[in-house]
């Protein structure tokens, strides 16, 4: 599935935010994540599903170098 | 995404403002108590952090790097006259969000090189909240900075700040910024929590790449 992470087109096999977070090795704390401008709180990551062309914003220390 | 920066009025304390923002659905709070010492901020910061954790909100603190480290907040926001971002990074390491204030593309570039995670970019228009004012950016200023970032391949999130009202949000988001930071305007509303919810809905309803 094609999604955008911080405006970069990305292919992912993740179906939920939690799976995406794991694939990106996001830490347990100090991360703000939004889908299509809406912040998703961490407790909702496992049940929040990703859709084609979703725009993900990740604000995280030194994300992506 | 919408970041709320704490503020106070005659009837609303800093902690009240955090509570109202969270009630309105805000999930990104910056505690800013301009001029306050670390010791004075500590109890407020601990309580604000507790409320944010309970709500699942990201909690960052303005300026006070040591306080952020001490209580384990999610991150720090550094203004133009605060500690340089690379210095804060060397103190905090990679596990904390560090944001920096930028007024120009050169500021953005400098913050990026020093290891910032996001940019607070403004002011959009003249505001009385900040004592030290930089030139206002307006929509054209955001367009220009976002274009230069794209050309330079910088994909850092950018949050627009400074005197932004509900009516401004769609056109500011259309310049390509990631989000909006709000402070005083929310508290001046008759029902601040409802106003926060309304502003979040406006921000989230913007559809663009």
Short mmCIF file of N, CA and C in Angstrom, two decimals, chain B residues 47-151:
data_model
loop_
_atom_site.label_atom_id
_atom_site.label_comp_id
_atom_site.label_asym_id
_atom_site.label_seq_id
_atom_site.Cartn_x
_atom_site.Cartn_y
_atom_site.Cartn_z
N UNK B 47 2.12 18.48 36.70
CA UNK B 47 0.67 18.30 36.62
C UNK B 47 0.20 18.32 35.16
N UNK B 48 0.76 19.25 34.39
CA UNK B 48 0.39 19.32 32.97
C UNK B 48 0.78 18.02 32.27
N UNK B 49 1.95 17.50 32.62
CA UNK B 49 2.42 16.25 32.01
C UNK B 49 1.50 15.08 32.40
N UNK B 50 1.08 15.06 33.66
CA UNK B 50 0.17 14.01 34.11
C UNK B 50 -1.13 14.04 33.30
N UNK B 51 -1.67 15.26 33.14
CA UNK B 51 -2.93 15.40 32.39
C UNK B 51 -2.75 14.97 30.94
N UNK B 52 -1.60 15.34 30.35
CA UNK B 52 -1.35 14.99 28.95
C UNK B 52 -1.20 13.48 28.78
N UNK B 53 -0.48 12.85 29.72
CA UNK B 53 -0.29 11.39 29.66
C UNK B 53 -1.63 10.69 29.73
N UNK B 54 -2.47 11.18 30.66
CA UNK B 54 -3.78 10.57 30.84
C UNK B 54 -4.61 10.67 29.57
N UNK B 55 -4.44 11.78 28.85
CA UNK B 55 -5.22 12.00 27.62
C UNK B 55 -4.52 11.42 26.40
N UNK B 56 -3.31 10.88 26.59
CA UNK B 56 -2.56 10.36 25.45
C UNK B 56 -2.00 11.46 24.57
N UNK B 57 -1.78 12.63 25.15
CA UNK B 57 -1.29 13.77 24.38
C UNK B 57 0.23 13.91 24.51
N UNK B 58 0.84 14.39 23.45
CA UNK B 58 2.27 14.68 23.46
C UNK B 58 2.50 15.96 24.25
N UNK B 59 3.50 15.94 25.14
CA UNK B 59 3.73 17.07 26.03
C UNK B 59 5.15 17.59 25.88
N UNK B 60 5.25 18.84 25.44
CA UNK B 60 6.57 19.45 25.32
C UNK B 60 6.60 20.76 26.13
N UNK B 61 7.81 21.21 26.44
CA UNK B 61 7.98 22.40 27.27
C UNK B 61 8.82 23.41 26.50
N UNK B 62 8.43 24.67 26.62
CA UNK B 62 9.16 25.75 25.98
C UNK B 62 10.47 26.02 26.72
N UNK B 63 11.54 26.11 25.99
CA UNK B 63 12.80 26.68 26.49
C UNK B 63 13.61 25.83 27.50
N UNK B 64 12.94 25.23 28.50
CA UNK B 64 13.65 24.65 29.65
C UNK B 64 14.13 23.22 29.41
N UNK B 65 15.27 23.10 28.77
CA UNK B 65 15.83 21.80 28.40
C UNK B 65 16.06 20.90 29.63
N UNK B 66 16.59 21.49 30.67
CA UNK B 66 16.91 20.70 31.87
C UNK B 66 15.64 20.16 32.54
N UNK B 67 14.61 21.00 32.54
CA UNK B 67 13.33 20.57 33.12
C UNK B 67 12.74 19.41 32.32
N UNK B 68 12.85 19.49 31.01
CA UNK B 68 12.36 18.42 30.13
C UNK B 68 13.06 17.11 30.45
N UNK B 69 14.39 17.19 30.61
CA UNK B 69 15.18 16.00 30.93
C UNK B 69 14.79 15.46 32.31
N UNK B 70 14.65 16.40 33.26
CA UNK B 70 14.39 16.04 34.65
C UNK B 70 13.07 15.29 34.83
N UNK B 71 12.00 15.78 34.18
CA UNK B 71 10.69 15.14 34.40
C UNK B 71 10.34 14.14 33.30
N UNK B 72 11.18 14.06 32.26
CA UNK B 72 10.90 13.10 31.18
C UNK B 72 9.72 13.51 30.33
N UNK B 73 9.62 14.81 30.02
CA UNK B 73 8.59 15.27 29.08
C UNK B 73 8.91 14.70 27.69
N UNK B 74 7.99 14.89 26.74
CA UNK B 74 8.23 14.33 25.41
C UNK B 74 9.21 15.15 24.59
N UNK B 75 9.37 16.42 24.96
CA UNK B 75 10.31 17.22 24.18
C UNK B 75 10.35 18.66 24.62
N UNK B 76 11.08 19.45 23.82
CA UNK B 76 11.28 20.86 24.16
C UNK B 76 11.11 21.70 22.90
N UNK B 77 10.60 22.91 23.08
CA UNK B 77 10.57 23.87 21.98
C UNK B 77 11.53 25.01 22.28
N UNK B 78 12.41 25.30 21.33
CA UNK B 78 13.43 26.32 21.55
C UNK B 78 13.19 27.53 20.65
N UNK B 79 13.03 28.69 21.28
CA UNK B 79 12.85 29.93 20.55
C UNK B 79 14.18 30.44 20.01
N UNK B 80 14.13 31.54 19.31
CA UNK B 80 15.35 32.04 18.65
C UNK B 80 16.41 32.49 19.65
N UNK B 81 15.98 32.87 20.83
CA UNK B 81 16.96 33.31 21.83
C UNK B 81 17.24 32.27 22.91
N UNK B 82 16.71 31.06 22.70
CA UNK B 82 16.94 29.98 23.67
C UNK B 82 18.22 29.22 23.30
N UNK B 83 18.47 28.14 24.03
CA UNK B 83 19.64 27.30 23.77
C UNK B 83 19.65 26.81 22.31
N UNK B 84 20.83 26.80 21.67
CA UNK B 84 20.89 26.25 20.30
C UNK B 84 20.46 24.77 20.29
N UNK B 85 19.87 24.35 19.17
CA UNK B 85 19.28 23.02 19.10
C UNK B 85 20.32 21.91 19.23
N UNK B 86 21.51 22.11 18.67
CA UNK B 86 22.52 21.04 18.78
C UNK B 86 22.96 20.85 20.23
N UNK B 87 22.99 21.95 20.98
CA UNK B 87 23.37 21.85 22.39
C UNK B 87 22.29 21.08 23.17
N UNK B 88 21.02 21.42 22.89
CA UNK B 88 19.91 20.71 23.54
C UNK B 88 19.95 19.23 23.18
N UNK B 89 20.26 18.94 21.92
CA UNK B 89 20.31 17.53 21.46
C UNK B 89 21.40 16.78 22.21
N UNK B 90 22.52 17.45 22.45
CA UNK B 90 23.61 16.75 23.13
C UNK B 90 23.25 16.48 24.59
N UNK B 91 22.38 17.30 25.17
CA UNK B 91 21.93 17.07 26.54
C UNK B 91 20.84 15.99 26.58
N UNK B 92 19.89 16.08 25.65
CA UNK B 92 18.71 15.21 25.70
C UNK B 92 18.90 13.88 24.98
N UNK B 93 19.78 13.83 24.02
CA UNK B 93 19.92 12.62 23.21
C UNK B 93 18.80 12.51 22.21
N UNK B 94 18.62 11.31 21.64
CA UNK B 94 17.69 11.17 20.51
C UNK B 94 16.26 10.86 20.94
N UNK B 95 16.03 10.65 22.23
CA UNK B 95 14.70 10.21 22.66
C UNK B 95 13.70 11.33 22.95
N UNK B 96 14.05 12.54 22.62
CA UNK B 96 13.15 13.68 22.89
C UNK B 96 12.90 14.46 21.60
N UNK B 97 11.68 14.97 21.48
CA UNK B 97 11.35 15.86 20.36
C UNK B 97 11.99 17.22 20.62
N UNK B 98 12.66 17.77 19.63
CA UNK B 98 13.18 19.14 19.77
C UNK B 98 12.66 19.96 18.60
N UNK B 99 11.95 21.03 18.95
CA UNK B 99 11.42 21.93 17.93
C UNK B 99 12.13 23.26 18.01
N UNK B 100 12.22 23.94 16.89
CA UNK B 100 12.88 25.24 16.87
C UNK B 100 12.05 26.28 16.14
N UNK B 101 12.12 27.52 16.61
CA UNK B 101 11.40 28.61 15.98
C UNK B 101 12.18 29.13 14.78
N UNK B 102 11.49 29.29 13.66
CA UNK B 102 12.13 29.83 12.46
C UNK B 102 11.28 30.95 11.88
N UNK B 103 11.97 31.93 11.35
CA UNK B 103 11.30 33.05 10.70
C UNK B 103 11.62 33.09 9.21
N UNK B 104 12.71 32.40 8.84
CA UNK B 104 13.15 32.39 7.44
C UNK B 104 13.57 30.97 7.05
N UNK B 105 13.76 30.76 5.74
CA UNK B 105 14.26 29.46 5.28
C UNK B 105 15.65 29.19 5.85
N UNK B 106 16.47 30.23 5.98
CA UNK B 106 17.81 30.04 6.56
C UNK B 106 17.74 29.51 7.98
N UNK B 107 16.76 30.00 8.76
CA UNK B 107 16.56 29.47 10.11
C UNK B 107 16.20 27.98 10.05
N UNK B 108 15.30 27.63 9.09
CA UNK B 108 14.87 26.24 8.94
C UNK B 108 16.08 25.36 8.66
N UNK B 109 16.91 25.81 7.72
CA UNK B 109 18.10 25.05 7.32
C UNK B 109 19.05 24.87 8.50
N UNK B 110 19.24 25.95 9.24
CA UNK B 110 20.14 25.90 10.41
C UNK B 110 19.61 24.90 11.44
N UNK B 111 18.30 24.97 11.72
CA UNK B 111 17.71 24.05 12.70
C UNK B 111 17.84 22.60 12.23
N UNK B 112 17.62 22.39 10.92
CA UNK B 112 17.72 21.05 10.37
C UNK B 112 19.14 20.51 10.58
N UNK B 113 20.12 21.32 10.27
CA UNK B 113 21.52 20.88 10.41
C UNK B 113 21.87 20.60 11.86
N UNK B 114 21.23 21.32 12.76
CA UNK B 114 21.52 21.13 14.18
C UNK B 114 20.69 20.02 14.82
N UNK B 115 19.81 19.40 14.02
CA UNK B 115 19.10 18.21 14.51
C UNK B 115 17.70 18.46 15.05
N UNK B 116 17.01 19.49 14.56
CA UNK B 116 15.63 19.73 15.00
C UNK B 116 14.69 18.68 14.41
N UNK B 117 13.59 18.42 15.11
CA UNK B 117 12.60 17.46 14.64
C UNK B 117 11.40 18.12 13.98
N UNK B 118 11.13 19.34 14.38
CA UNK B 118 10.07 20.09 13.71
C UNK B 118 10.38 21.58 13.86
N UNK B 119 9.65 22.36 13.06
CA UNK B 119 9.85 23.80 13.05
C UNK B 119 8.57 24.50 13.45
N UNK B 120 8.67 25.45 14.34
CA UNK B 120 7.56 26.37 14.60
C UNK B 120 7.85 27.61 13.78
N UNK B 121 7.05 27.85 12.76
CA UNK B 121 7.40 28.88 11.77
C UNK B 121 6.42 30.05 11.84
N UNK B 122 6.96 31.23 12.06
CA UNK B 122 6.07 32.38 12.14
C UNK B 122 6.84 33.65 12.43
N UNK B 123 6.17 34.72 12.77
CA UNK B 123 4.72 34.77 12.98
C UNK B 123 3.94 34.97 11.68
N UNK B 124 2.74 34.35 11.65
CA UNK B 124 1.86 34.53 10.50
C UNK B 124 1.44 35.99 10.40
N UNK B 125 1.02 36.55 11.51
CA UNK B 125 0.70 37.98 11.52
C UNK B 125 1.11 38.59 12.86
N UNK B 126 0.96 39.87 12.96
CA UNK B 126 1.34 40.57 14.18
C UNK B 126 0.58 39.99 15.37
N UNK B 127 1.30 39.76 16.44
CA UNK B 127 0.66 39.20 17.63
C UNK B 127 1.23 39.87 18.88
N UNK B 128 0.38 39.96 19.88
CA UNK B 128 0.83 40.57 21.13
C UNK B 128 1.33 39.53 22.12
N UNK B 129 1.19 38.23 21.78
CA UNK B 129 1.59 37.17 22.71
C UNK B 129 3.10 37.15 22.92
N UNK B 130 3.83 37.36 21.82
CA UNK B 130 5.28 37.32 21.88
C UNK B 130 5.81 38.73 22.09
N UNK B 131 6.75 38.85 23.00
CA UNK B 131 7.29 40.17 23.24
C UNK B 131 8.28 40.60 22.16
N UNK B 132 9.13 39.66 21.77
CA UNK B 132 10.11 39.99 20.72
C UNK B 132 9.55 39.57 19.38
N UNK B 133 9.34 40.53 18.52
CA UNK B 133 8.67 40.23 17.26
C UNK B 133 9.64 40.16 16.09
N UNK B 134 9.38 39.16 15.24
CA UNK B 134 10.10 39.07 13.98
C UNK B 134 9.14 39.54 12.89
N UNK B 135 9.66 39.81 11.67
CA UNK B 135 8.77 40.24 10.59
C UNK B 135 7.68 39.21 10.32
N UNK B 136 6.46 39.68 10.02
CA UNK B 136 5.36 38.74 9.78
C UNK B 136 5.56 38.03 8.44
N UNK B 137 5.12 36.76 8.36
CA UNK B 137 5.32 35.96 7.15
C UNK B 137 4.15 36.05 6.18
N UNK B 138 2.95 36.03 6.70
CA UNK B 138 1.77 35.99 5.82
C UNK B 138 1.78 34.69 5.02
N UNK B 139 0.75 34.52 4.18
CA UNK B 139 0.66 33.29 3.38
C UNK B 139 1.83 33.15 2.43
N UNK B 140 2.24 34.28 1.85
CA UNK B 140 3.33 34.24 0.88
C UNK B 140 4.63 33.76 1.53
N UNK B 141 4.85 34.16 2.76
CA UNK B 141 6.04 33.74 3.48
C UNK B 141 6.07 32.22 3.67
N UNK B 142 4.92 31.64 4.01
CA UNK B 142 4.87 30.17 4.18
C UNK B 142 5.07 29.47 2.85
N UNK B 143 4.40 30.00 1.80
CA UNK B 143 4.56 29.39 0.47
C UNK B 143 6.03 29.34 0.08
N UNK B 144 6.70 30.47 0.28
CA UNK B 144 8.10 30.57 -0.11
C UNK B 144 8.97 29.60 0.68
N UNK B 145 8.78 29.56 2.00
CA UNK B 145 9.60 28.67 2.83
C UNK B 145 9.32 27.20 2.49
N UNK B 146 8.05 26.85 2.29
CA UNK B 146 7.73 25.45 1.96
C UNK B 146 8.31 25.06 0.61
N UNK B 147 8.28 25.98 -0.36
CA UNK B 147 8.87 25.69 -1.68
C UNK B 147 10.37 25.49 -1.57
N UNK B 148 11.02 26.36 -0.79
CA UNK B 148 12.47 26.22 -0.64
C UNK B 148 12.83 24.93 0.09
N UNK B 149 12.00 24.54 1.05
CA UNK B 149 12.25 23.27 1.75
C UNK B 149 12.12 22.10 0.79
N UNK B 150 11.09 22.14 -0.04
CA UNK B 150 10.86 21.06 -1.01
C UNK B 150 12.05 20.97 -1.96
N UNK B 151 12.48 22.12 -2.46
CA UNK B 151 13.61 22.16 -3.40
C UNK B 151 14.88 21.61 -2.76
#
